[in-house]
Amino acid sequence: EEVEEEEEEEEADAVCGVCLNDEAEEGNAIIVCDDCGIAVHQVCYGVVDLPGEDDEWRCEPCGAKARATAKCELCPMPLGALQPTQEKRWVHSACTLFVPGLTCEDPIRLRPVIGVPQIPKARWSLKCGICKVKGGAPVQCANAKCFFACHVTCAQKAQLFMTIREDAF
């Protein structure tokens, strides 16, 4: 009984690893991976069917037994809410929403992510204005006169305002 209470408290305090929001509502619960502890909204991570009360739920890398080696192809942030790509690699769900040209084969389940190999070479050579790492696929400011670029997860961590691409899925 004590373990159940701890799990309920953990889920009540959980922040979604995709949108960084802690609000849950009917039809968009926050669920927590039983292996790694990543919390995600159903809608943000593409979870169609909630696990039963006594059932376990695993995020994609943990379900594929790949958590130890899974890392985002688009940014340097370790771990997080990762989804598989068509090429059997990994990208953060958040990165998928903001990097131009990416989509999902299944727009409901949000996987696999399609389009990583088609990202222009110029994007891969951009240096993040926040972490200063050159690599990954930084996104550029939407203001045409601004040349600032950063990784999606760096922008989230720095609490920069970002708008999801209109063509996202």
PDB file of C-alpha atoms in Angstrom:
ATOM      1  CA  GLU A   1       0.000   0.000   0.000  1.00  0.00           C
ATOM      2  CA  GLU A   2       2.879   2.376   0.809  1.00  0.00           C
ATOM      3  CA  VAL A   3       4.513   1.664  -2.587  1.00  0.00           C
ATOM      4  CA  GLU A   4       1.237   2.517  -4.372  1.00  0.00           C
ATOM      5  CA  GLU A   5       1.040   5.862  -2.556  1.00  0.00           C
ATOM      6  CA  GLU A   6       4.650   6.681  -3.547  1.00  0.00           C
ATOM      7  CA  GLU A   7       3.887   5.865  -7.199  1.00  0.00           C
ATOM      8  CA  GLU A   8       0.770   8.056  -7.163  1.00  0.00           C
ATOM      9  CA  GLU A   9       2.766  10.945  -5.624  1.00  0.00           C
ATOM     10  CA  GLU A  10       5.506  10.465  -8.255  1.00  0.00           C
ATOM     11  CA  GLU A  11       2.968  10.712 -11.077  1.00  0.00           C
ATOM     12  CA  ALA A  12       1.228  13.696  -9.455  1.00  0.00           C
ATOM     13  CA  ASP A  13       4.561  15.576  -9.274  1.00  0.00           C
ATOM     14  CA  ALA A  14       5.662  14.479 -12.755  1.00  0.00           C
ATOM     15  CA  VAL A  15       6.603  16.942 -15.493  1.00  0.00           C
ATOM     16  CA  CYS A  16       6.246  15.839 -19.110  1.00  0.00           C
ATOM     17  CA  GLY A  17       9.642  15.213 -20.696  1.00  0.00           C
ATOM     18  CA  VAL A  18       8.359  16.542 -24.037  1.00  0.00           C
ATOM     19  CA  CYS A  19       6.428  19.763 -23.297  1.00  0.00           C
ATOM     20  CA  LEU A  20       7.794  20.353 -19.767  1.00  0.00           C
ATOM     21  CA  ASN A  21       4.272  20.913 -18.427  1.00  0.00           C
ATOM     22  CA  ASP A  22       2.940  19.211 -15.304  1.00  0.00           C
ATOM     23  CA  GLU A  23      -0.782  19.601 -16.098  1.00  0.00           C
ATOM     24  CA  ALA A  24      -2.716  16.410 -16.746  1.00  0.00           C
ATOM     25  CA  GLU A  25      -6.304  16.196 -17.893  1.00  0.00           C
ATOM     26  CA  GLU A  26      -8.875  13.644 -18.972  1.00  0.00           C
ATOM     27  CA  GLY A  27      -7.557  11.866 -22.073  1.00  0.00           C
ATOM     28  CA  ASN A  28      -4.053  13.284 -21.633  1.00  0.00           C
ATOM     29  CA  ALA A  29      -2.637  11.730 -18.497  1.00  0.00           C
ATOM     30  CA  ILE A  30       1.008  11.901 -17.526  1.00  0.00           C
ATOM     31  CA  ILE A  31       2.483   8.415 -17.427  1.00  0.00           C
ATOM     32  CA  VAL A  32       5.853   7.374 -16.030  1.00  0.00           C
ATOM     33  CA  CYS A  33       8.176   4.708 -17.447  1.00  0.00           C
ATOM     34  CA  ASP A  34       8.557   1.877 -14.959  1.00  0.00           C
ATOM     35  CA  ASP A  35      12.218   1.405 -15.923  1.00  0.00           C
ATOM     36  CA  CYS A  36      13.830   4.848 -16.387  1.00  0.00           C
ATOM     37  CA  GLY A  37      11.246   7.134 -14.752  1.00  0.00           C
ATOM     38  CA  ILE A  38      10.703   9.485 -17.734  1.00  0.00           C
ATOM     39  CA  ALA A  39       7.275  11.116 -17.491  1.00  0.00           C
ATOM     40  CA  VAL A  40       5.280  12.005 -20.611  1.00  0.00           C
ATOM     41  CA  HIS A  41       1.792  13.148 -21.566  1.00  0.00           C
ATOM     42  CA  GLN A  42      -0.165  10.620 -23.606  1.00  0.00           C
ATOM     43  CA  VAL A  43      -0.564  13.112 -26.454  1.00  0.00           C
ATOM     44  CA  CYS A  44       3.040  14.374 -26.367  1.00  0.00           C
ATOM     45  CA  TYR A  45       4.454  10.844 -26.654  1.00  0.00           C
ATOM     46  CA  GLY A  46       1.767   9.139 -28.718  1.00  0.00           C
ATOM     47  CA  VAL A  47       0.463   6.763 -26.049  1.00  0.00           C
ATOM     48  CA  VAL A  48      -2.919   5.626 -27.330  1.00  0.00           C
ATOM     49  CA  ASP A  49      -3.756   3.006 -24.706  1.00  0.00           C
ATOM     50  CA  LEU A  50      -3.013   3.665 -21.057  1.00  0.00           C
ATOM     51  CA  PRO A  51      -1.641   0.707 -19.116  1.00  0.00           C
ATOM     52  CA  GLY A  52      -3.989  -0.905 -16.639  1.00  0.00           C
ATOM     53  CA  GLU A  53      -3.668   0.037 -12.985  1.00  0.00           C
ATOM     54  CA  ASP A  54      -1.500  -3.015 -12.233  1.00  0.00           C
ATOM     55  CA  ASP A  55       0.323  -3.023 -15.589  1.00  0.00           C
ATOM     56  CA  GLU A  56       3.767  -1.637 -16.238  1.00  0.00           C
ATOM     57  CA  TRP A  57       4.512   0.899 -18.975  1.00  0.00           C
ATOM     58  CA  ARG A  58       7.849   1.450 -20.675  1.00  0.00           C
ATOM     59  CA  CYS A  59       9.006   4.282 -22.914  1.00  0.00           C
ATOM     60  CA  GLU A  60      10.250   3.317 -26.381  1.00  0.00           C
ATOM     61  CA  PRO A  61      13.974   2.931 -25.537  1.00  0.00           C
ATOM     62  CA  CYS A  62      13.255   0.924 -22.374  1.00  0.00           C
ATOM     63  CA  GLY A  63      10.706  -1.238 -24.202  1.00  0.00           C
ATOM     64  CA  ALA A  64      13.353  -1.952 -26.862  1.00  0.00           C
ATOM     65  CA  LYS A  65      15.971  -2.612 -24.153  1.00  0.00           C
ATOM     66  CA  ALA A  66      18.044   0.195 -25.681  1.00  0.00           C
ATOM     67  CA  ARG A  67      18.015   2.815 -22.901  1.00  0.00           C
ATOM     68  CA  ALA A  68      21.753   2.387 -22.199  1.00  0.00           C
ATOM     69  CA  THR A  69      22.723   3.222 -25.787  1.00  0.00           C
ATOM     70  CA  ALA A  70      19.833   5.419 -26.974  1.00  0.00           C
ATOM     71  CA  LYS A  71      20.805   9.032 -27.607  1.00  0.00           C
ATOM     72  CA  CYS A  72      19.242  11.775 -29.657  1.00  0.00           C
ATOM     73  CA  GLU A  73      20.675  12.262 -33.144  1.00  0.00           C
ATOM     74  CA  LEU A  74      19.594  15.921 -33.123  1.00  0.00           C
ATOM     75  CA  CYS A  75      21.011  17.295 -29.868  1.00  0.00           C
ATOM     76  CA  PRO A  76      23.569  16.540 -27.154  1.00  0.00           C
ATOM     77  CA  MET A  77      21.061  16.136 -24.295  1.00  0.00           C
ATOM     78  CA  PRO A  78      21.321  12.644 -22.812  1.00  0.00           C
ATOM     79  CA  LEU A  79      18.265  10.548 -22.032  1.00  0.00           C
ATOM     80  CA  GLY A  80      14.802  12.112 -22.213  1.00  0.00           C
ATOM     81  CA  ALA A  81      11.629  11.195 -24.104  1.00  0.00           C
ATOM     82  CA  LEU A  82      13.080   9.480 -27.171  1.00  0.00           C
ATOM     83  CA  GLN A  83      11.293   7.985 -30.172  1.00  0.00           C
ATOM     84  CA  PRO A  84      12.756   5.628 -32.787  1.00  0.00           C
ATOM     85  CA  THR A  85      13.600   6.870 -36.259  1.00  0.00           C
ATOM     86  CA  GLN A  86      12.971   5.017 -39.484  1.00  0.00           C
ATOM     87  CA  GLU A  87      16.722   4.277 -39.521  1.00  0.00           C
ATOM     88  CA  LYS A  88      16.530   2.524 -36.098  1.00  0.00           C
ATOM     89  CA  ARG A  89      18.165   5.421 -34.248  1.00  0.00           C
ATOM     90  CA  TRP A  90      16.667   7.802 -31.656  1.00  0.00           C
ATOM     91  CA  VAL A  91      15.445  11.407 -31.453  1.00  0.00           C
ATOM     92  CA  HIS A  92      13.698  13.357 -28.710  1.00  0.00           C
ATOM     93  CA  SER A  93       9.992  13.860 -29.256  1.00  0.00           C
ATOM     94  CA  ALA A  94      10.545  17.575 -28.590  1.00  0.00           C
ATOM     95  CA  CYS A  95      13.287  17.799 -31.243  1.00  0.00           C
ATOM     96  CA  THR A  96      10.928  16.183 -33.750  1.00  0.00           C
ATOM     97  CA  LEU A  97       8.356  18.944 -33.189  1.00  0.00           C
ATOM     98  CA  PHE A  98      10.740  21.793 -33.981  1.00  0.00           C
ATOM     99  CA  VAL A  99      13.371  20.586 -36.476  1.00  0.00           C
ATOM    100  CA  PRO A 100      12.088  21.364 -39.997  1.00  0.00           C
ATOM    101  CA  GLY A 101      11.479  18.459 -42.333  1.00  0.00           C
ATOM    102  CA  LEU A 102      10.726  15.806 -39.733  1.00  0.00           C
ATOM    103  CA  THR A 103       7.467  13.928 -39.529  1.00  0.00           C
ATOM    104  CA  CYS A 104       6.181  10.630 -38.173  1.00  0.00           C
ATOM    105  CA  GLU A 105       5.041   7.583 -40.088  1.00  0.00           C
ATOM    106  CA  ASP A 106       2.232   7.200 -37.551  1.00  0.00           C
ATOM    107  CA  PRO A 107       1.066  10.714 -36.589  1.00  0.00           C
ATOM    108  CA  ILE A 108      -0.970   9.340 -33.658  1.00  0.00           C
ATOM    109  CA  ARG A 109       1.711   7.144 -32.048  1.00  0.00           C
ATOM    110  CA  LEU A 110       4.397   9.644 -33.166  1.00  0.00           C
ATOM    111  CA  ARG A 111       6.792   7.003 -34.488  1.00  0.00           C
ATOM    112  CA  PRO A 112       8.902   6.152 -36.283  1.00  0.00           C
ATOM    113  CA  VAL A 113      10.325   9.580 -37.006  1.00  0.00           C
ATOM    114  CA  ILE A 114      10.981  10.150 -40.705  1.00  0.00           C
ATOM    115  CA  GLY A 115      13.316  12.609 -42.409  1.00  0.00           C
ATOM    116  CA  VAL A 116      16.507  12.703 -40.329  1.00  0.00           C
ATOM    117  CA  PRO A 117      18.786  11.801 -43.289  1.00  0.00           C
ATOM    118  CA  GLN A 118      17.166  14.581 -45.365  1.00  0.00           C
ATOM    119  CA  ILE A 119      18.033  17.357 -42.887  1.00  0.00           C
ATOM    120  CA  PRO A 120      20.255  19.789 -44.853  1.00  0.00           C
ATOM    121  CA  LYS A 121      24.001  19.530 -44.145  1.00  0.00           C
ATOM    122  CA  ALA A 122      24.090  23.232 -43.278  1.00  0.00           C
ATOM    123  CA  ARG A 123      21.845  22.597 -40.241  1.00  0.00           C
ATOM    124  CA  TRP A 124      24.244  19.925 -38.916  1.00  0.00           C
ATOM    125  CA  SER A 125      27.101  22.443 -39.014  1.00  0.00           C
ATOM    126  CA  LEU A 126      25.327  25.118 -36.944  1.00  0.00           C
ATOM    127  CA  LYS A 127      26.720  25.899 -33.495  1.00  0.00           C
ATOM    128  CA  CYS A 128      24.262  26.072 -30.615  1.00  0.00           C
ATOM    129  CA  GLY A 129      24.157  29.564 -29.123  1.00  0.00           C
ATOM    130  CA  ILE A 130      23.367  28.118 -25.690  1.00  0.00           C
ATOM    131  CA  CYS A 131      25.593  25.066 -25.120  1.00  0.00           C
ATOM    132  CA  LYS A 132      28.161  26.197 -27.734  1.00  0.00           C
ATOM    133  CA  VAL A 133      28.336  22.662 -29.194  1.00  0.00           C
ATOM    134  CA  LYS A 134      28.610  22.377 -32.965  1.00  0.00           C
ATOM    135  CA  GLY A 135      26.667  19.343 -34.068  1.00  0.00           C
ATOM    136  CA  GLY A 136      23.244  17.862 -33.869  1.00  0.00           C
ATOM    137  CA  ALA A 137      20.584  19.809 -35.746  1.00  0.00           C
ATOM    138  CA  PRO A 138      20.056  23.228 -34.120  1.00  0.00           C
ATOM    139  CA  VAL A 139      16.976  25.215 -35.069  1.00  0.00           C
ATOM    140  CA  GLN A 140      17.157  28.859 -36.077  1.00  0.00           C
ATOM    141  CA  CYS A 141      15.168  31.783 -34.761  1.00  0.00           C
ATOM    142  CA  ALA A 142      11.911  32.378 -36.634  1.00  0.00           C
ATOM    143  CA  ASN A 143      12.758  36.082 -37.022  1.00  0.00           C
ATOM    144  CA  ALA A 144      14.355  36.385 -40.477  1.00  0.00           C
ATOM    145  CA  LYS A 145      16.750  39.087 -39.230  1.00  0.00           C
ATOM    146  CA  CYS A 146      18.026  36.935 -36.361  1.00  0.00           C
ATOM    147  CA  PHE A 147      20.806  34.402 -36.878  1.00  0.00           C
ATOM    148  CA  PHE A 148      20.596  32.724 -33.461  1.00  0.00           C
ATOM    149  CA  ALA A 149      20.454  28.913 -33.553  1.00  0.00           C
ATOM    150  CA  CYS A 150      20.212  26.366 -30.754  1.00  0.00           C
ATOM    151  CA  HIS A 151      19.319  22.780 -30.012  1.00  0.00           C
ATOM    152  CA  VAL A 152      15.646  22.307 -29.162  1.00  0.00           C
ATOM    153  CA  THR A 153      16.435  20.809 -25.756  1.00  0.00           C
ATOM    154  CA  CYS A 154      18.898  23.620 -24.967  1.00  0.00           C
ATOM    155  CA  ALA A 155      16.138  26.133 -25.782  1.00  0.00           C
ATOM    156  CA  GLN A 156      13.743  24.273 -23.492  1.00  0.00           C
ATOM    157  CA  LYS A 157      16.285  24.209 -20.671  1.00  0.00           C
ATOM    158  CA  ALA A 158      16.914  27.955 -21.142  1.00  0.00           C
ATOM    159  CA  GLN A 159      13.120  28.537 -21.164  1.00  0.00           C
ATOM    160  CA  LEU A 160      13.129  30.217 -24.570  1.00  0.00           C
ATOM    161  CA  PHE A 161       9.762  30.769 -26.237  1.00  0.00           C
ATOM    162  CA  MET A 162       9.219  28.303 -29.060  1.00  0.00           C
ATOM    163  CA  THR A 163       6.285  27.667 -31.366  1.00  0.00           C
ATOM    164  CA  ILE A 164       5.670  24.200 -32.767  1.00  0.00           C
ATOM    165  CA  ARG A 165       6.110  24.070 -36.533  1.00  0.00           C
ATOM    166  CA  GLU A 166       2.851  24.437 -38.423  1.00  0.00           C
ATOM    167  CA  ASP A 167       3.823  21.471 -40.608  1.00  0.00           C
ATOM    168  CA  ALA A 168       4.614  19.205 -37.630  1.00  0.00           C
ATOM    169  CA  PHE A 169       2.746  15.995 -38.524  1.00  0.00           C
TER     170      PHE A 169
END
